Coordinates of C-alpha atoms and ligand atoms in Angstrom, one line a residue:
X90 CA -211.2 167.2 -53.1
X91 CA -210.4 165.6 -56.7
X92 CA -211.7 162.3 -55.5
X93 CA -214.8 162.6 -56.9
X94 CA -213.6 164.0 -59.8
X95 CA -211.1 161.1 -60.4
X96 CA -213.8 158.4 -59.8
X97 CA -216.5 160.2 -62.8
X98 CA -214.1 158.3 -65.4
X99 CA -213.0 161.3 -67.0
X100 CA -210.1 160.7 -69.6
X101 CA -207.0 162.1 -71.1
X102 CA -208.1 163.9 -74.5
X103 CA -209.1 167.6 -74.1
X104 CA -212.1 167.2 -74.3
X105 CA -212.2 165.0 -71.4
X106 CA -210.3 167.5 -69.9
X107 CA -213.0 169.9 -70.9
X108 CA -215.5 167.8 -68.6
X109 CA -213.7 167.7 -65.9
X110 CA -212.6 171.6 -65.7
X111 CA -216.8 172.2 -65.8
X112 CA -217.5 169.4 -64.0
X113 CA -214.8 170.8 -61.2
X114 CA -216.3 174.4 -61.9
X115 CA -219.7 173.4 -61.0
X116 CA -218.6 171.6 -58.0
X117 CA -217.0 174.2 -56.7
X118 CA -219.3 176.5 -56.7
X119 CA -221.7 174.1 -55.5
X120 CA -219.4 173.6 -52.8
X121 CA -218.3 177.2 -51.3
X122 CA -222.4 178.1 -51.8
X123 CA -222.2 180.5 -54.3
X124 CA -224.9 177.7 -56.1
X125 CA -227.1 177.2 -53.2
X126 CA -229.1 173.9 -53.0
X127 CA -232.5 174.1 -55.3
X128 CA -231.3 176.5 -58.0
X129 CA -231.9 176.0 -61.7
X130 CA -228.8 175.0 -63.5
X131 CA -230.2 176.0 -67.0
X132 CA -228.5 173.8 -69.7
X133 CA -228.4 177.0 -72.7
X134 CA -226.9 179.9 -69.9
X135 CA -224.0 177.4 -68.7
X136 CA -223.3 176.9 -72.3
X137 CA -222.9 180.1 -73.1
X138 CA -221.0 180.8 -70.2
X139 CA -218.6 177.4 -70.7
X140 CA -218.6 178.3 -74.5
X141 CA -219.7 174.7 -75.2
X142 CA -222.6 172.5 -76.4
X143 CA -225.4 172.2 -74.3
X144 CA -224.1 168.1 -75.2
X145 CA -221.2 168.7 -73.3
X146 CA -222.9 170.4 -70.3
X147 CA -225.4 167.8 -70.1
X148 CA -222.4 165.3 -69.5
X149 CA -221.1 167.0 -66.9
X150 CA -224.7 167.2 -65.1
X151 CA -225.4 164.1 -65.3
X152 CA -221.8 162.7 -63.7
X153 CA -222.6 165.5 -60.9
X154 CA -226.0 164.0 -60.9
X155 CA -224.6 160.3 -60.3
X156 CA -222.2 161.8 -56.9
X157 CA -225.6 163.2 -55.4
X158 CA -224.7 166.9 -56.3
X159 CA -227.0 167.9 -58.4
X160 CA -230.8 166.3 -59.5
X161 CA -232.1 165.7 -62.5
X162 CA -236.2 166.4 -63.2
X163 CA -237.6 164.7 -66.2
X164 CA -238.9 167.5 -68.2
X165 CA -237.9 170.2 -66.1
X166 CA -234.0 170.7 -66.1
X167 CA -231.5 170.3 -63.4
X168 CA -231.1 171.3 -60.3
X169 CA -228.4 171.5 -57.4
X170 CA -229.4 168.7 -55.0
X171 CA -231.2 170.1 -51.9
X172 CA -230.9 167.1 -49.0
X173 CA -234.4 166.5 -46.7
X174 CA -233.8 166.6 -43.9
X175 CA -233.9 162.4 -43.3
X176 CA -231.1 162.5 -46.2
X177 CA -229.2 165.0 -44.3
X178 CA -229.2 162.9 -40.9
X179 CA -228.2 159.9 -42.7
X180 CA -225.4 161.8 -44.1
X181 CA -224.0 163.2 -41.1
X182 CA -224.7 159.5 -39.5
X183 CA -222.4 158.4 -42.4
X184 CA -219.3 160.8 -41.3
X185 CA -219.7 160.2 -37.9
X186 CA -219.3 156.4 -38.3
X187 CA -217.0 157.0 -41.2
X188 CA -214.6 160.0 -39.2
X189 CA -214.5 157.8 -36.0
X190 CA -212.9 154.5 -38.0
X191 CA -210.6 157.6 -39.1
X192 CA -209.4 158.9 -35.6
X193 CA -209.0 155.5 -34.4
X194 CA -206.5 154.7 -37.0
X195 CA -205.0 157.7 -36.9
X196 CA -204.2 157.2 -32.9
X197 CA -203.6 153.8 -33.0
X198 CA -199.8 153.7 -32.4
X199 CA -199.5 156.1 -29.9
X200 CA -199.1 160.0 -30.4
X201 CA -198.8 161.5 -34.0
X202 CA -195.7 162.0 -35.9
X203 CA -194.5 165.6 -35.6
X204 CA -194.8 165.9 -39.7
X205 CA -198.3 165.3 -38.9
X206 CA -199.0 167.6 -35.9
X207 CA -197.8 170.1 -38.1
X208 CA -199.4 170.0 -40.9
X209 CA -203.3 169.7 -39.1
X210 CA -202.0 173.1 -36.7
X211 CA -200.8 174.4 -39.9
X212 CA -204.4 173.5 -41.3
X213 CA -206.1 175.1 -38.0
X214 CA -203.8 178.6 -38.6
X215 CA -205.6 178.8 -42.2
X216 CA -209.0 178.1 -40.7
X217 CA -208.3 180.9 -38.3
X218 CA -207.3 183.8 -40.5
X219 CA -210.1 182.6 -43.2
X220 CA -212.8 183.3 -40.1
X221 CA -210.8 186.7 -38.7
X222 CA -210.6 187.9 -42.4
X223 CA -214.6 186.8 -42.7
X224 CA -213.6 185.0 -46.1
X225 CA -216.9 182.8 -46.1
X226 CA -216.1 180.8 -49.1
X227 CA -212.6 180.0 -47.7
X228 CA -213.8 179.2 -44.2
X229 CA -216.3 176.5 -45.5
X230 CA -213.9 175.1 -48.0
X231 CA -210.9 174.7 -45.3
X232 CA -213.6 174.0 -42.5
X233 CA -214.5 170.4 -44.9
X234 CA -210.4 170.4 -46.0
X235 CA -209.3 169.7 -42.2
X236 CA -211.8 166.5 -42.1
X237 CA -210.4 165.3 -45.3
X238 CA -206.5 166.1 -43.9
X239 CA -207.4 163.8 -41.1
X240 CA -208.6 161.0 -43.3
X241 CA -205.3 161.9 -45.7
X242 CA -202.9 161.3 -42.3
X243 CA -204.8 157.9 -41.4
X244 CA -203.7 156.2 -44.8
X245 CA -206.8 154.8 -46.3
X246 CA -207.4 156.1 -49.7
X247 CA -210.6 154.0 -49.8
X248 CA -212.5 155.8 -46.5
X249 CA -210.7 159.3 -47.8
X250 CA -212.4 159.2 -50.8
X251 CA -216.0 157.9 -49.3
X252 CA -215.4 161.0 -47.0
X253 CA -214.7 163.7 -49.6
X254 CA -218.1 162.5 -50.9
X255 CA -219.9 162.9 -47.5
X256 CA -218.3 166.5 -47.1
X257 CA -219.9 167.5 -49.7
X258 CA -223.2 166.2 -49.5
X259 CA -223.0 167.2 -45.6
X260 CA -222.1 170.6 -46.9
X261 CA -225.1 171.0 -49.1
X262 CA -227.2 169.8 -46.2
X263 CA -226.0 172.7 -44.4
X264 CA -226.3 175.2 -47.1
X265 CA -230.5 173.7 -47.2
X266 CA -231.0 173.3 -43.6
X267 CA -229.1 175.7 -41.5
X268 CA -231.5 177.7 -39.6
X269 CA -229.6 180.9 -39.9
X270 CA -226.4 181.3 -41.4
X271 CA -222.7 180.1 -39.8
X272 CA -219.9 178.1 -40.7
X273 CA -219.9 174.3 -41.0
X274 CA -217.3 174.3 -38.4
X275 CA -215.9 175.8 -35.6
X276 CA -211.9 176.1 -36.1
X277 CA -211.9 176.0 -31.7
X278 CA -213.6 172.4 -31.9
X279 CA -211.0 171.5 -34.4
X280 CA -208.0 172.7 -32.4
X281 CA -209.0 170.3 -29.6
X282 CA -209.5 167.5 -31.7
X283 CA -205.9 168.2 -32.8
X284 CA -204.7 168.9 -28.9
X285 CA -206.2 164.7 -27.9
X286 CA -204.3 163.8 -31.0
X287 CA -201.0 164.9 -29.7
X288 CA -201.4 163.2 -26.4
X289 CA -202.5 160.2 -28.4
X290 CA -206.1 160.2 -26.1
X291 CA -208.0 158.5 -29.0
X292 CA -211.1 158.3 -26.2
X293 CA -210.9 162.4 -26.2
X294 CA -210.2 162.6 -29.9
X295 CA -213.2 160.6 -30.8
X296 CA -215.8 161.9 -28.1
X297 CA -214.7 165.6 -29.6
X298 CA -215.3 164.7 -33.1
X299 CA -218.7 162.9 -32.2
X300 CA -220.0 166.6 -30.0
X301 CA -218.5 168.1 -33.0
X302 CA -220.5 166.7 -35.9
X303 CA -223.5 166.4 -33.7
X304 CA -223.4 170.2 -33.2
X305 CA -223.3 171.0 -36.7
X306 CA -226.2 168.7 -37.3
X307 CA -227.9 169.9 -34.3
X308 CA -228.2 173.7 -35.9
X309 CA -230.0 171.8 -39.2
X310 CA -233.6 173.2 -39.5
X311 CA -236.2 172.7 -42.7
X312 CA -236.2 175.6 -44.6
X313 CA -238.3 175.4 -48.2
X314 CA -236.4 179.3 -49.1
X315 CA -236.3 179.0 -53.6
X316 CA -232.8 180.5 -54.5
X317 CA -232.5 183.2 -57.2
X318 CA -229.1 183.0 -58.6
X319 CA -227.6 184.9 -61.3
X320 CA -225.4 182.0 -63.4
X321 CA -223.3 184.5 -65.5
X322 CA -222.6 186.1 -61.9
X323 CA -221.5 183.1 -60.4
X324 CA -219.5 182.5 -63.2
X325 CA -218.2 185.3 -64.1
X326 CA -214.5 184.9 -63.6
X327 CA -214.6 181.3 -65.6
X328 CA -211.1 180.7 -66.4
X329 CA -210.1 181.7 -70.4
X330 CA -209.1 178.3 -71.6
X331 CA -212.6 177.5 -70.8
X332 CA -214.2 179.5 -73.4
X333 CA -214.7 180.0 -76.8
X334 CA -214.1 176.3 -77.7
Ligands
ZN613 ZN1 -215.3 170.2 -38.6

């Protein structure tokens, strides 16, 4: 998931290299829900905690605000984003136009190489333990990480890239709307996507994908819940090169 990363122009010097390690950070945790949508992202506490200006964490807010991730309120601070429902819809829309173009490359000369095969049941053997072990954050990170392997086997680095972005906005849509709490995805819907990809039934492949996104958007509800997170908890294990700099 460095797309996005790669695309916020961050350069060579360490400093740049600083950005991107918070900017990554943030994302992260923004990502496996540890920073659920609406909460505060106080400019002074993630300084202290990066062990840098409140300069260089403003930089790395405002390149998360320009991917959708977090929002920026004049005179208030920022904020991780929290999608409206309509936003979320769109979104979901997005990947299923986007994921379909996908599978339809991807079985468009017949079944898929073995390579291939076995890296997605690979993929689906990771999502499995991650759910039997209960490990939440992994489930939702590998749960978004199969959709992007699919887009990674279909060979389009342009609609690979576009997709990271949707996981992620997709996946803060869930962490705001889900009506009670569950994965993103069920590793059984993925494991038949992959079995119409080995018998090369693009028809199956896609009409599993489409059932498959809809039912994740299908469990959406509003829900106006105000996070209380603890920063320094969230960020407590922040990598040592990151501080005191
Ligand atoms: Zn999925």
């Amino acid at each position: 998931m460095a797309a996005i990363a790669d695309k916020m122009g961050v350069g060579k010097t360490s400093g740049a290299q600083r950005h991107e390690q918070i900017v990554q950070s943030i994302m992260d945790a923004i990502a496996d829900r540890r920073l659920p949508p609406g909460t505060k992202l106080t400019e002074e506490r993630l300084a202290q905690i990066f062990g840098v200006s409140r300069a260089r964490i403003r930089s790395a807010l405002s390149a998360l605000a320009q991917v959708g991730l977090v929002e920026l309120r004049p005179n208030r601070g920022a904020y991780v984003a929290r999608p409206s429902a309509d936003e979320a819809r769109e979104v979901f829309e997005a990947r299923r136009i986007v994921e379909r173009g996908l599978l339809e490359r991807l079985t468009r000369n017949g079944p898929l190489p073995p390579g291939a095969l076995a890296r997605l049941r690979a993929h689906l053997a990771q999502e499995r333990a991650a759910e039997a072990a209960n490990d939440r954050a992994s489930t939702i990170r590998l749960s978004g990480d199969f959709h992007l392997l699919l887009a990674d086997l279909a060979g389009n680095g342009t609609l690979a890239g576009f997709l990271d972005s949707l996981v992620r906005q997709s996946s803060l849509a869930i962490a705001a709307l889900e009506a009670r709490p569950a994965t993103d995805c069920s590793a059984h819907e993925h494991e038949a996507i992959v079995d119409a990809l080995a018998t090369a039934d693009g028809t199956a492949a896609n009409r599993l994908m489409t059932e498959h996104l809809e039912a994740i958007e299908n469990r959406l509800a509003p829900d106006a819940r105000a996070p209380d997170v603890d920063l320094f908890a969230v960020f407590g294990s922040v990598p040592s090169p990151l501080r005191g700099a």
